[in-house]
Coordinates of C-alpha atoms and ligand atoms in Angstrom, one line a residue:
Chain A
X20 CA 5.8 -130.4 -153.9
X21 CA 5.8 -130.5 -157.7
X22 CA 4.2 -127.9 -160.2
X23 CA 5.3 -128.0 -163.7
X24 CA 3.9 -125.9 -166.8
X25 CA 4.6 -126.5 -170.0
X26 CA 7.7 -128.8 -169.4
X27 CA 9.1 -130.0 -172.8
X28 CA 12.2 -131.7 -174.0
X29 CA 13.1 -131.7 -177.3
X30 CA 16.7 -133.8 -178.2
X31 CA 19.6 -132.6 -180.1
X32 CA 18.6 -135.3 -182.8
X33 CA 15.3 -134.3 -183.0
X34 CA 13.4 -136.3 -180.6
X35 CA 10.3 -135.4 -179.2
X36 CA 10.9 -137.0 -175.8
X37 CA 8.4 -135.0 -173.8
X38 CA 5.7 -132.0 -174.5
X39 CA 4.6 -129.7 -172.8
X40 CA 3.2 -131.6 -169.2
X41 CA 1.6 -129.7 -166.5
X42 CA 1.9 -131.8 -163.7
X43 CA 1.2 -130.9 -160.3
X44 CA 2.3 -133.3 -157.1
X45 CA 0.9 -132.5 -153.6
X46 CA 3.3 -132.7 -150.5
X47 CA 2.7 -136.5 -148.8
X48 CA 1.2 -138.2 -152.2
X49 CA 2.7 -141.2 -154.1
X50 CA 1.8 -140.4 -157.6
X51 CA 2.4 -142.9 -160.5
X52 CA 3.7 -142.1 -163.8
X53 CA 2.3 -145.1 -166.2
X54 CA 3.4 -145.4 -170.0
X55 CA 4.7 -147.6 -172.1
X56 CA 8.4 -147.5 -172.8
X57 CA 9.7 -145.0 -174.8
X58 CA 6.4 -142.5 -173.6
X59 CA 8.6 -139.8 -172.0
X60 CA 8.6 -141.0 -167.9
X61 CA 12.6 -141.1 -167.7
X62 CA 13.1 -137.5 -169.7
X63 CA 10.1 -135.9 -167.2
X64 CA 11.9 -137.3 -164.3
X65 CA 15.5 -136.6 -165.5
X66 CA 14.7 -133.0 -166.1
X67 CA 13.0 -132.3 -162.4
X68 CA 15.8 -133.6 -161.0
X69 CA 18.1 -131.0 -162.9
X70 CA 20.0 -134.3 -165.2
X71 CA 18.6 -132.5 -168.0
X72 CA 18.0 -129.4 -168.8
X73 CA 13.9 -128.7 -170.3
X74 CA 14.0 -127.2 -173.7
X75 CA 10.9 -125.2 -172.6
X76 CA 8.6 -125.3 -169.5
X77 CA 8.5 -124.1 -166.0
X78 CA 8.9 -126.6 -162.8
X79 CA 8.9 -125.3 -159.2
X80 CA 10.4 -128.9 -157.0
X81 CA 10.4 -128.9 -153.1
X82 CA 9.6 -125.2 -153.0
X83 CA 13.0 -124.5 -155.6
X84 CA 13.1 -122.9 -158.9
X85 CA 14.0 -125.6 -161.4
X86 CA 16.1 -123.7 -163.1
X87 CA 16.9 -121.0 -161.2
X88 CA 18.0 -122.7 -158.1
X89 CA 18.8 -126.3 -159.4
X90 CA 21.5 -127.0 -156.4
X91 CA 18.7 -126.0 -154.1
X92 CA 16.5 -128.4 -155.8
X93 CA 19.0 -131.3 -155.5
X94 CA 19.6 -131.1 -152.0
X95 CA 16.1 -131.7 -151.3
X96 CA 15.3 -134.4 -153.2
X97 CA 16.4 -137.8 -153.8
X98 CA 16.2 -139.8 -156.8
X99 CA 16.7 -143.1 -158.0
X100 CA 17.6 -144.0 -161.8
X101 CA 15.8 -146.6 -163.9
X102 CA 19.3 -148.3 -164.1
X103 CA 20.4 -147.5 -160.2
X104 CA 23.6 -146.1 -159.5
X105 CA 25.8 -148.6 -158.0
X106 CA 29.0 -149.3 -159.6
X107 CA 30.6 -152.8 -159.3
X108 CA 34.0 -151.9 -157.6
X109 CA 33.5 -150.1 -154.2
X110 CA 32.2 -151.1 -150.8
X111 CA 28.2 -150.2 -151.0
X112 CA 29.0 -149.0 -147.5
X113 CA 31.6 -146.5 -148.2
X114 CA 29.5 -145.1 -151.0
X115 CA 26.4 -144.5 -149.3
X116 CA 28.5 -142.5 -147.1
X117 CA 30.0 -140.5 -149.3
X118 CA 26.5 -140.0 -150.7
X119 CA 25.2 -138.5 -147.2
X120 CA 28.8 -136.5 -147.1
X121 CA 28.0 -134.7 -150.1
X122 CA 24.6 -133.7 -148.5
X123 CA 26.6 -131.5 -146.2
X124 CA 26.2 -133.9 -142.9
X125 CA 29.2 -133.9 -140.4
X126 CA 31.2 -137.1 -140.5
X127 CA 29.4 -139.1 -137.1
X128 CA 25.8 -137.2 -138.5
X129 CA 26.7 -139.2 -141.6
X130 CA 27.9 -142.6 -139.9
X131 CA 24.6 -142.3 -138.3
X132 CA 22.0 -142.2 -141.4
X133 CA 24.0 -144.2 -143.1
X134 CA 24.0 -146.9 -140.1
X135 CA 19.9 -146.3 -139.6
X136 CA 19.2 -146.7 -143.1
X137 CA 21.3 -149.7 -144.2
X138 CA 19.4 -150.9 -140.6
X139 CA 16.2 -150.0 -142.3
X140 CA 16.5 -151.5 -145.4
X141 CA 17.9 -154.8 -143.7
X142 CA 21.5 -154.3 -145.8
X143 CA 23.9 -154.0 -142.2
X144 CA 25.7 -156.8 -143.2
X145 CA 26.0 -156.1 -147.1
X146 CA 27.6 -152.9 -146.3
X147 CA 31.0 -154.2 -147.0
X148 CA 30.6 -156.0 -150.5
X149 CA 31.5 -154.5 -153.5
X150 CA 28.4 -153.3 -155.5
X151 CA 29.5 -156.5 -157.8
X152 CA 28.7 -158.7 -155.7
X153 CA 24.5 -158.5 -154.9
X154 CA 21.7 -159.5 -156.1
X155 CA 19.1 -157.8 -157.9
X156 CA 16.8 -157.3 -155.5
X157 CA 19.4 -156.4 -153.1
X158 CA 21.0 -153.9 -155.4
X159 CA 17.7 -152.1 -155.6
X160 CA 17.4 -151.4 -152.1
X161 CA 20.3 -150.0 -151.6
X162 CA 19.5 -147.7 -154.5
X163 CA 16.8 -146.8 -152.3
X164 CA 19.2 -146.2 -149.5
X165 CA 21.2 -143.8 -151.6
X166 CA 17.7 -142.0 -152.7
X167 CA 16.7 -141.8 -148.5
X168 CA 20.1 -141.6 -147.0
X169 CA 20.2 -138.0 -146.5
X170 CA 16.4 -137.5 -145.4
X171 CA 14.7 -135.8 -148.5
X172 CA 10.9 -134.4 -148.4
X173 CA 10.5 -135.5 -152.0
X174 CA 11.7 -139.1 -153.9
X175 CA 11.6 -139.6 -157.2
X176 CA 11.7 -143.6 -158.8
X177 CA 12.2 -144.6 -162.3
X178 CA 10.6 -147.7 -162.4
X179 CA 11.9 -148.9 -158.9
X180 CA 10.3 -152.3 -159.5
X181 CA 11.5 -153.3 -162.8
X182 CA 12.8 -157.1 -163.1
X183 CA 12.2 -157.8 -159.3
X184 CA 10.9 -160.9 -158.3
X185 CA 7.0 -160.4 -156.6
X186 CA 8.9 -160.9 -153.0
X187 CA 10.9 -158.0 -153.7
X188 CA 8.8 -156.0 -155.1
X189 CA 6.7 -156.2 -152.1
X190 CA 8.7 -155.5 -149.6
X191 CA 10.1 -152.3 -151.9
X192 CA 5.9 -151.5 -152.0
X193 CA 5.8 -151.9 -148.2
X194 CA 9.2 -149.5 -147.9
X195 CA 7.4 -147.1 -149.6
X196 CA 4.2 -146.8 -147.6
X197 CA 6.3 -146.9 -144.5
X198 CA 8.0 -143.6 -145.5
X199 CA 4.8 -141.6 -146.2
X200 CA 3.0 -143.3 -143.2
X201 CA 6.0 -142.1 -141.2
X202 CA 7.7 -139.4 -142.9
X203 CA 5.1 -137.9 -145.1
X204 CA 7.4 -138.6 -148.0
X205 CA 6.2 -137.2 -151.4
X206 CA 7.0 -139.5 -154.2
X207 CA 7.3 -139.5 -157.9
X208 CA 7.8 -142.8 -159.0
X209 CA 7.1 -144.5 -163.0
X210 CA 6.3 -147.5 -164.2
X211 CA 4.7 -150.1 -166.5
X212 CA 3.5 -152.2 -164.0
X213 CA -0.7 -151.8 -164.0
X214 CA -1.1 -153.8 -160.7
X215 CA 1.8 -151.5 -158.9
X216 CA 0.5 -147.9 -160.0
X217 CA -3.2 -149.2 -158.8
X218 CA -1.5 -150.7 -155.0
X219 CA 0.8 -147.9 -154.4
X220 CA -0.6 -144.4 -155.7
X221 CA -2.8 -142.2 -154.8
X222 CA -3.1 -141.0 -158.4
X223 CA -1.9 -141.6 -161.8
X224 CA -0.9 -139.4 -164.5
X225 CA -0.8 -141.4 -167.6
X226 CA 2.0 -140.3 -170.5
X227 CA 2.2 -141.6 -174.0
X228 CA 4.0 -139.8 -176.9
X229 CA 5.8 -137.2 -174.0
X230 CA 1.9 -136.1 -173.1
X231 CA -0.6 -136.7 -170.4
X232 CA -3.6 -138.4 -172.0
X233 CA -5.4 -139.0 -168.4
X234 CA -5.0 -138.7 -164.7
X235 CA -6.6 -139.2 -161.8
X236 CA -7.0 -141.6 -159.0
X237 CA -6.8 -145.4 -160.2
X238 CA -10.6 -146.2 -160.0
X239 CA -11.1 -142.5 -161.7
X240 CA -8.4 -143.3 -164.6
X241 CA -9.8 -147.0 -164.8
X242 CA -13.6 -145.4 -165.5
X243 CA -16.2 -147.9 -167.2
X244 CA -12.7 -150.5 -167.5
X245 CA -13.0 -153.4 -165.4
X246 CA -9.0 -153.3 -165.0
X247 CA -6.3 -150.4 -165.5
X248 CA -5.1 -152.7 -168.2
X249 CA -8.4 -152.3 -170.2
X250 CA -8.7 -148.8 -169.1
X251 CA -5.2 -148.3 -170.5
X252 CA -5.7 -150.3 -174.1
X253 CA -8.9 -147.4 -174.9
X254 CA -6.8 -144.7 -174.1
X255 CA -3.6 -145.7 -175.9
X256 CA -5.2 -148.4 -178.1
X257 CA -2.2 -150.6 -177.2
X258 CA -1.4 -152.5 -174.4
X259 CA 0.5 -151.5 -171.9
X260 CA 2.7 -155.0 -171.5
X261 CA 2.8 -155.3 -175.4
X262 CA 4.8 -151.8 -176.0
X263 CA 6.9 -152.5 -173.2
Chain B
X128 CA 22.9 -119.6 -153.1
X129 CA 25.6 -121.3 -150.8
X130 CA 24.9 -122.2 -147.8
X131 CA 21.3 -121.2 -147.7
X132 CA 17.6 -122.6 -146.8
X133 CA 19.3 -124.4 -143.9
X134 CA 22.0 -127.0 -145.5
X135 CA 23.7 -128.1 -143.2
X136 CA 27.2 -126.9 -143.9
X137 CA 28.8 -126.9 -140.9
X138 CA 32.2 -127.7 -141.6
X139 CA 34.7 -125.3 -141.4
X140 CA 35.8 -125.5 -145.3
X141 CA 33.9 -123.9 -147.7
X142 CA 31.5 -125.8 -150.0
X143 CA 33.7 -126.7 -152.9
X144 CA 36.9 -127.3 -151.3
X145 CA 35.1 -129.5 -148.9
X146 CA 33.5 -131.2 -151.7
X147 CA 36.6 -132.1 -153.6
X148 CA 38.4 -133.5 -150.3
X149 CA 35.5 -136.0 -149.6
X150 CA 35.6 -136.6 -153.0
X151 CA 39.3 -136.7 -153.7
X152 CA 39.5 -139.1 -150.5
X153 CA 36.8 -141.0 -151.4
X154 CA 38.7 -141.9 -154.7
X155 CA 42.3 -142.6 -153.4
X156 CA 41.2 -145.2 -151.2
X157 CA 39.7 -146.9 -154.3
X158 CA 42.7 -146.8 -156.3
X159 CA 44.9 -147.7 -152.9
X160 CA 42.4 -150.6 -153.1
X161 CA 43.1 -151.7 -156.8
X162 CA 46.4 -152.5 -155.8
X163 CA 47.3 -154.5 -159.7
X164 CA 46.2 -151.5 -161.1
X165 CA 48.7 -149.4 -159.1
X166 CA 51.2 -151.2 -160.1
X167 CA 50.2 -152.2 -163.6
X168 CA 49.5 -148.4 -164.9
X169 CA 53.6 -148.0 -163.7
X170 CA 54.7 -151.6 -165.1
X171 CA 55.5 -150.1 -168.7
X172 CA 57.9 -147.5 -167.8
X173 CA 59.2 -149.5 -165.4
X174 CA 59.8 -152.3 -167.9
X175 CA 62.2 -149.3 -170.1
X176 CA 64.1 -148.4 -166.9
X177 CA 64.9 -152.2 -166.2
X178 CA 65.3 -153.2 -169.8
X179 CA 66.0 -150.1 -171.9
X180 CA 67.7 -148.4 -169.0
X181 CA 71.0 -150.1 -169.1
X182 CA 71.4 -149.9 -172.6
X183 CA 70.8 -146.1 -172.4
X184 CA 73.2 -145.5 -170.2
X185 CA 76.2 -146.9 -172.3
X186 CA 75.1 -143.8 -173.9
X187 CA 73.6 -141.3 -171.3
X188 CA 72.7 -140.8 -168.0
X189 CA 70.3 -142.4 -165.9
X190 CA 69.0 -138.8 -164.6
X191 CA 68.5 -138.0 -168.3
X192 CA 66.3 -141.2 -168.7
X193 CA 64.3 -141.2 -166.0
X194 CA 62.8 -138.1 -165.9
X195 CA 62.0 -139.3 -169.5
X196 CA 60.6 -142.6 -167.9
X197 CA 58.2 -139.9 -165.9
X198 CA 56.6 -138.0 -168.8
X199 CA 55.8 -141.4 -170.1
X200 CA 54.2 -142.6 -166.9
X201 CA 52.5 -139.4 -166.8
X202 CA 50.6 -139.5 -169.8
X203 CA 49.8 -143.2 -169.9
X204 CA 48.7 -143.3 -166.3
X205 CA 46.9 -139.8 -166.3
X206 CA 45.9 -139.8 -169.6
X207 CA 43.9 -142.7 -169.6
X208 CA 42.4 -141.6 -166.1
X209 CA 39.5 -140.9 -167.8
X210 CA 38.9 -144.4 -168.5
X211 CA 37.3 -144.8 -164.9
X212 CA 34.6 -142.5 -165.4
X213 CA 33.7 -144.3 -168.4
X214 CA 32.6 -146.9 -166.2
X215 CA 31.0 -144.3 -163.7
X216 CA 28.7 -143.2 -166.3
X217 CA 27.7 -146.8 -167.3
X218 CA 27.2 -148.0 -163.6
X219 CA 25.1 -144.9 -162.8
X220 CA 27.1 -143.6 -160.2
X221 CA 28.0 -140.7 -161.9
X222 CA 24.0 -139.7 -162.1
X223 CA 23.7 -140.4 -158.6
X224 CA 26.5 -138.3 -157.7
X225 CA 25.2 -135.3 -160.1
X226 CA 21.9 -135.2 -158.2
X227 CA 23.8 -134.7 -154.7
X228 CA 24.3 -130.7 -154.0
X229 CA 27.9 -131.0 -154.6
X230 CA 29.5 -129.0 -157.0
X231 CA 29.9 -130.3 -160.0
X232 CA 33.6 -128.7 -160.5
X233 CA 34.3 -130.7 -157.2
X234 CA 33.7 -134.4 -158.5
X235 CA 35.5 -133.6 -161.5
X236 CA 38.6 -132.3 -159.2
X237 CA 38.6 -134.6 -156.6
X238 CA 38.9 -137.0 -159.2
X239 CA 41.8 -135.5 -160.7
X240 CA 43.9 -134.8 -158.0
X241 CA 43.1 -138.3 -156.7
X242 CA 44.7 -139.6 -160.1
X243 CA 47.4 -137.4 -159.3
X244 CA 48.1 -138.5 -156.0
X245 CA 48.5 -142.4 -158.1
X246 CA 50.5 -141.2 -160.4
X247 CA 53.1 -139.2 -157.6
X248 CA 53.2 -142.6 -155.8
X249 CA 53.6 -144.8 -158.8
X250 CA 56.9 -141.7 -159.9
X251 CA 58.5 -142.1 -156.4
X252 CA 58.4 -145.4 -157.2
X253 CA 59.8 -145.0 -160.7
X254 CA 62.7 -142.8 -159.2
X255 CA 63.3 -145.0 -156.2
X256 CA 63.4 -148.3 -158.8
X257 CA 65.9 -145.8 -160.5
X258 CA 68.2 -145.2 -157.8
X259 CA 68.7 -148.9 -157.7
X260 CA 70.0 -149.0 -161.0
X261 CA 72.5 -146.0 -160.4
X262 CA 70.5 -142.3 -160.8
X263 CA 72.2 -140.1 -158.7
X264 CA 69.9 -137.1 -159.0
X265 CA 69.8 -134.7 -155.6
X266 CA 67.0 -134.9 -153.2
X267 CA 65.6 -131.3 -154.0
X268 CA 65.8 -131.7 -157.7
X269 CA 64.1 -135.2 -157.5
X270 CA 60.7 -133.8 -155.3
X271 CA 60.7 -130.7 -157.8
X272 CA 60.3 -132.7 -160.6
X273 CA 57.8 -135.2 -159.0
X274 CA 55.8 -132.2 -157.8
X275 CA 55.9 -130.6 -161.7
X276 CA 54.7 -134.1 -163.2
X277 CA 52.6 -134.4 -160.2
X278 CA 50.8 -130.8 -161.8
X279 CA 51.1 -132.4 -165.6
X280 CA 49.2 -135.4 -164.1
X281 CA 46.5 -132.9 -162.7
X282 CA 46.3 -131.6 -166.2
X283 CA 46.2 -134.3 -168.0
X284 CA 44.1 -136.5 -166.2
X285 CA 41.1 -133.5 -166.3
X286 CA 41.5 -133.3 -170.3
X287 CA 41.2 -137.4 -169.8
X288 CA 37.8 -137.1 -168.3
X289 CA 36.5 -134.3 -170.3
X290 CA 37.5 -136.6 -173.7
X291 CA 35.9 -139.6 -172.0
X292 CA 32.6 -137.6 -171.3
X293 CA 32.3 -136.7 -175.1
X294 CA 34.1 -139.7 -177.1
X295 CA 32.0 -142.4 -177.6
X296 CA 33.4 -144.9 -174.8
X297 CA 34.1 -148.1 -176.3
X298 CA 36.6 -145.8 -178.3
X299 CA 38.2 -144.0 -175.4
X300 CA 40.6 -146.9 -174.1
X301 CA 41.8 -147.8 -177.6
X302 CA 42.6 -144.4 -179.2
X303 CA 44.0 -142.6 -176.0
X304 CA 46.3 -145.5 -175.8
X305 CA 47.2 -144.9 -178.8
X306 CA 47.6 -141.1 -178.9
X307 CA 50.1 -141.1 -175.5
X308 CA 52.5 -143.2 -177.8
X309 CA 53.5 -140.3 -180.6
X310 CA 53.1 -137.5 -177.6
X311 CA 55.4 -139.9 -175.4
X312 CA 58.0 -139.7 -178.3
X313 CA 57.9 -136.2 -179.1
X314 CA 58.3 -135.1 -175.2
X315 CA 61.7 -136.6 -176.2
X316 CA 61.5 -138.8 -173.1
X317 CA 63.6 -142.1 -174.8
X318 CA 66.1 -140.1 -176.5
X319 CA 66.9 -136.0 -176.3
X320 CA 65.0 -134.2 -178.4
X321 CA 68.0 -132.3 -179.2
X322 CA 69.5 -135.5 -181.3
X323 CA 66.6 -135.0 -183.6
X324 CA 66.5 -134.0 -187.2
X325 CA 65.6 -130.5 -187.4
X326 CA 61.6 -130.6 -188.6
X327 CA 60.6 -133.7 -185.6
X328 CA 62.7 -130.9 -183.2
X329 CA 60.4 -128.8 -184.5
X330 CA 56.8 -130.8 -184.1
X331 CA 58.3 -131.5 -181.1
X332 CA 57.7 -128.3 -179.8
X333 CA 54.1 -127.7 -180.6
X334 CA 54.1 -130.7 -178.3
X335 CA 53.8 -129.2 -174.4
X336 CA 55.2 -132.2 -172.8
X337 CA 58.3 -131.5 -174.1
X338 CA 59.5 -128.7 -171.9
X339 CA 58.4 -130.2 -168.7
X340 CA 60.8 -133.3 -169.8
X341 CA 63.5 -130.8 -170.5
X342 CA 62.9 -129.0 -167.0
X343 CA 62.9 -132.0 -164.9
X344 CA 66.0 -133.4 -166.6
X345 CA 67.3 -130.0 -165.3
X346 CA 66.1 -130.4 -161.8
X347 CA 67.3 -133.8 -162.1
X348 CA 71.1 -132.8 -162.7
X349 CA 71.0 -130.4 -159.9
X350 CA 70.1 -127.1 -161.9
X351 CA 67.3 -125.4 -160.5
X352 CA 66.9 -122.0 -161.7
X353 CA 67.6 -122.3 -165.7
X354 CA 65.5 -121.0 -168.2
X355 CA 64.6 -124.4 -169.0
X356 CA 63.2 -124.9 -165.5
X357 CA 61.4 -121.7 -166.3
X358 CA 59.9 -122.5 -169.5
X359 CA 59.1 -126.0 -168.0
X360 CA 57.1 -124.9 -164.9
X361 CA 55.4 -122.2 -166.9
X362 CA 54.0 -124.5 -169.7
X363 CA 52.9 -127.2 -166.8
X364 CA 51.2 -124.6 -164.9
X365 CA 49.0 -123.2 -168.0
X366 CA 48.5 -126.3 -169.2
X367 CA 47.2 -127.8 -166.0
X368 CA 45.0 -124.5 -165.3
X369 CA 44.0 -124.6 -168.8
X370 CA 43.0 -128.3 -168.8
X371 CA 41.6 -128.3 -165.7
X372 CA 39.0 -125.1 -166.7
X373 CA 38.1 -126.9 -170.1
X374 CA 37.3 -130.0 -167.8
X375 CA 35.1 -128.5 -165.7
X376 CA 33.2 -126.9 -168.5
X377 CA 32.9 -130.2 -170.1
X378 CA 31.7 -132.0 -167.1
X379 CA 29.1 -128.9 -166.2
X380 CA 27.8 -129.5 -169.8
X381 CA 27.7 -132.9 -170.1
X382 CA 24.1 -134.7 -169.0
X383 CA 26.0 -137.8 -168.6
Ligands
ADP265 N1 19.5 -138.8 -175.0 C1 18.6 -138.9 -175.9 N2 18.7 -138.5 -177.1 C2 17.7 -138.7 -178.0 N3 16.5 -139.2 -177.8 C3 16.3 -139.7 -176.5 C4 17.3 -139.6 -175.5 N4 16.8 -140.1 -174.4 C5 15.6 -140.5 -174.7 N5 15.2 -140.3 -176.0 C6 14.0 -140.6 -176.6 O1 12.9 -139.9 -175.9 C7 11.8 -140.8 -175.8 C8 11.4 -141.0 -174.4 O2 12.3 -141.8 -173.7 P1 12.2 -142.1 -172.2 O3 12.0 -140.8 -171.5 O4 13.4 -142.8 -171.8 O5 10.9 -143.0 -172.1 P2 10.4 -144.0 -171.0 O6 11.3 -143.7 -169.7 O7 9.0 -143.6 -170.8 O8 10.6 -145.4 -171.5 C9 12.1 -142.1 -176.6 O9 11.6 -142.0 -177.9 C10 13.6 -142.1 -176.6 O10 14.1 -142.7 -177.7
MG266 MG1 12.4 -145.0 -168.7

């Protein structure tokens, strides 16, 4: 689903945001991106999803050319920011179907998803509220809604979880495994949350500095560690919680 | 690469045109919604036809000051369009939109023309206020001029956005409000550029709004096919073409 050589992203001003990560993604996994803030996740993630353009690097996503065929990429995909996407003024509702407008669906094919997955996400009756006007927890699943509305193979999360309460973040974990139980969804998702990476994906890729410095399945990354937090703290020789 | 690898463009309109409808639809119905903002983006040139207006016309006409009373409207209200994707880019819905398939050109455009379609309503209601008072300008001349500020809005609104993409934002609300004021005055919409002293004539006319002022207040008065009108339509239309190109480029660019 995801192959990338080389990727690198080098800012304007200098930074060295990310360097040169091979990372590869198979079709139906949930893979974890872990690293403390400031390690590279968001850059990585804005670049395969075309925001940014890689200052050097290869990616093929969802079978497209990253940069070749970056509008073929983008309508197989879906993503959801680290900050969401919802503005305060406009009826969620009308959004989201806008959203799966711009996919290419026909007006009642759009009425449709949009109905099913507001239904799915339990927001039917938030449809009508300006984005102003819901909670956190809410507001983050509808970002999800926007990310699914349209039915993509592969979903990309930047830190989905971040500044939920435990409830929520459940029931966003739960969502998740739902979609690949049923769907076979792919996702890409980050975080700094040790306890999330280990309950939701199949493997980890840890980043710090804009490089991998280990992957692997959780008990494979965790090694000798009796926790991913230890494991984490002799890799990086800082913990995880304390750089975030 | 349209249209390929099964997408499911079925509509009859082509991708981009489609694109900027949804969008341009999408984006009226919000500023329908924001009905104070409607209405407060028009309030200043409507305050000069109510309170300047009268006074004016001990002087001139009313169809010389309210195609005047237009430009102004113009370039505050599509001039500072830009100031709504401002907030798009803080909310994140800008992001989300740039990772649909849509073309980027298209959510630049739709936007645009839906700022245009504001500021043709809040004009007819300018003129209408106008006819009120005592303009007397015929029917034809009146739509031509609101469909010529109606294309200086298209214009102006894209260079709007492009600025707002690449000003830092906290400054964008402050100094565009500020630069509309000396362009306001030079288009010559208070007073007839032809009363000033020879060198603001002059910087006057490195100033493009000028000749679409001159070219409504033409249309206004009932003569259609002067030079003036010429010169007017002429400038709009490069301008708006012009603007509109450089805003697209912009917005392609920009990793907002
Ligand atoms: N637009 C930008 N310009 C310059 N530097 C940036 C920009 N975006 C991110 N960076 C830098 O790149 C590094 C990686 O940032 P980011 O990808 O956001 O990390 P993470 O998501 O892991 O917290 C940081 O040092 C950050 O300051
Ligand atoms: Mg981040």
């Amino acid at each position: 689903m995801i192959m990338t050589s080389g990727l690198s992203k080098t800012f304007p001003n200098g930074a060295e945001a990310v360097r040169g990560v091979d990372l590869t993604v198979e079709e139906g996994e949930i893979v974890a991106l872990l690293g403390p803030n400031g390690a590279g996740k968001t850059t990585i993630m804005r670049m395969l999803t075309t925001l940014l353009r890689p200052t050097a690097g290869t990616a093929t996503v969802a079978g497209c050319d990253l940069l070749a065929d970056p509008r073929g990429v983008r309508g197989r995909i879906g993503y959801v920011s680290q900050g969401g996407g919802i503005g305060p003024a406009e009826p969620v509702g009308e959004e989201l179907e806008l959203h799966a407008l711009l996919y290419g669906m026909r007006p009642a094919q759009a009425r449709e998803r949009v109905a099913e997955t507001l239904e799915r996400f339990g927001l039917t009756h938030l449809a009508g509220l300006p984005g102003g006007a819901l909670s956190g927890g809410q507001r983050r699943r509808f970002d999800l809604a926007f990310g699914l509305v349209h039915g993509p193979s592969l979903l990309f999360l930047d830190e989905p979880t971040t500044g939920l309460d435990p409830q929520s973040r459940a029931d966003l974990w739960d969502h998740l495994r739902r979609l690949r139980r049923e769907r076979g969804l792919t996702v890409l998702l980050t975080t700094h949350y040790l306890d999330e990476a280990d309950a939701l994906a199949d493997r980890l890729v840890v980043v710090d500095h804009g490089a991998v410095i280990a992957e692997g399945t959780p008990a494979e990354v965790k090694g000798d560690a009796a926790t991913l937090d230890e494991a984490f703290l002799a890799l990086t020789g800082r913990s995880l919680r304390e750089a975030a | 690469m349209k249209g390929m690898k099964g997408m499911k463009d079925v509509s009859g309109m082509s991708g981009v045109v489609r694109e900027t409808w949804l969008v341009f639809r999408h984006a009226t119905r919000a500023a329908l919604r924001q009905k104070a903002g409607l209405v407060f983006g028009a309030l200043q040139p409507l305050l000069y036809l109510v309170l300047f207006g009268p006074l004016f016309t001990a002087v001139g006409t009313w169809e010389v000051l309210v195609p005047g009373l237009l430009a102004q409207l113009g370039l505050f209200s599509a001039g500072l369009a830009g100031f709504g994707i401002v907030f798009d880019v803080r909310s994140g819905a800008l992001e989300r939109l740039r990772v649909t398939p849509a073309h980027r050109a298209a959510l630049l455009l739709g936007r645009v023309l839906g700022s245009s379609l504001t500021l043709l309503l809040q004009s007819a209601a300018l003129v209408a206020v106008g006819y009120a008072f005592g303009l007397r300008a015929p029917l034809p001349g009146v739509l031509a001029g609101l469909v010529l500020m109606a294309l200086l809005g298209v214009g102006l609104a894209a260079l709007s956005n492009a600025i707002a993409l690449t000003m830092n934002p906290d400054l964008f609300a402050p100094v565009m409000s500020t630069v509309v004021v000396p362009l306001t005055l030079l288009s010559g919409a208070f007073l007839p550029m032809s009363m000033a002293p020879a060198w603001l004539d002059a910087l006057s006319r490195a100033t493009p709004f000028r000749y679409a002022v001159e070219a409504v207040r033409d249309l206004f008065a009932g003569r259609y096919l002067t030079p003036t009108v010429g010169v007017g339509v002429a400038v709009t239309v490069v301008l708006a073409a012009v603007c509109a190109v450089a805003g697209t480029r912009v917005f392609n660019r920009v990793n907002a």
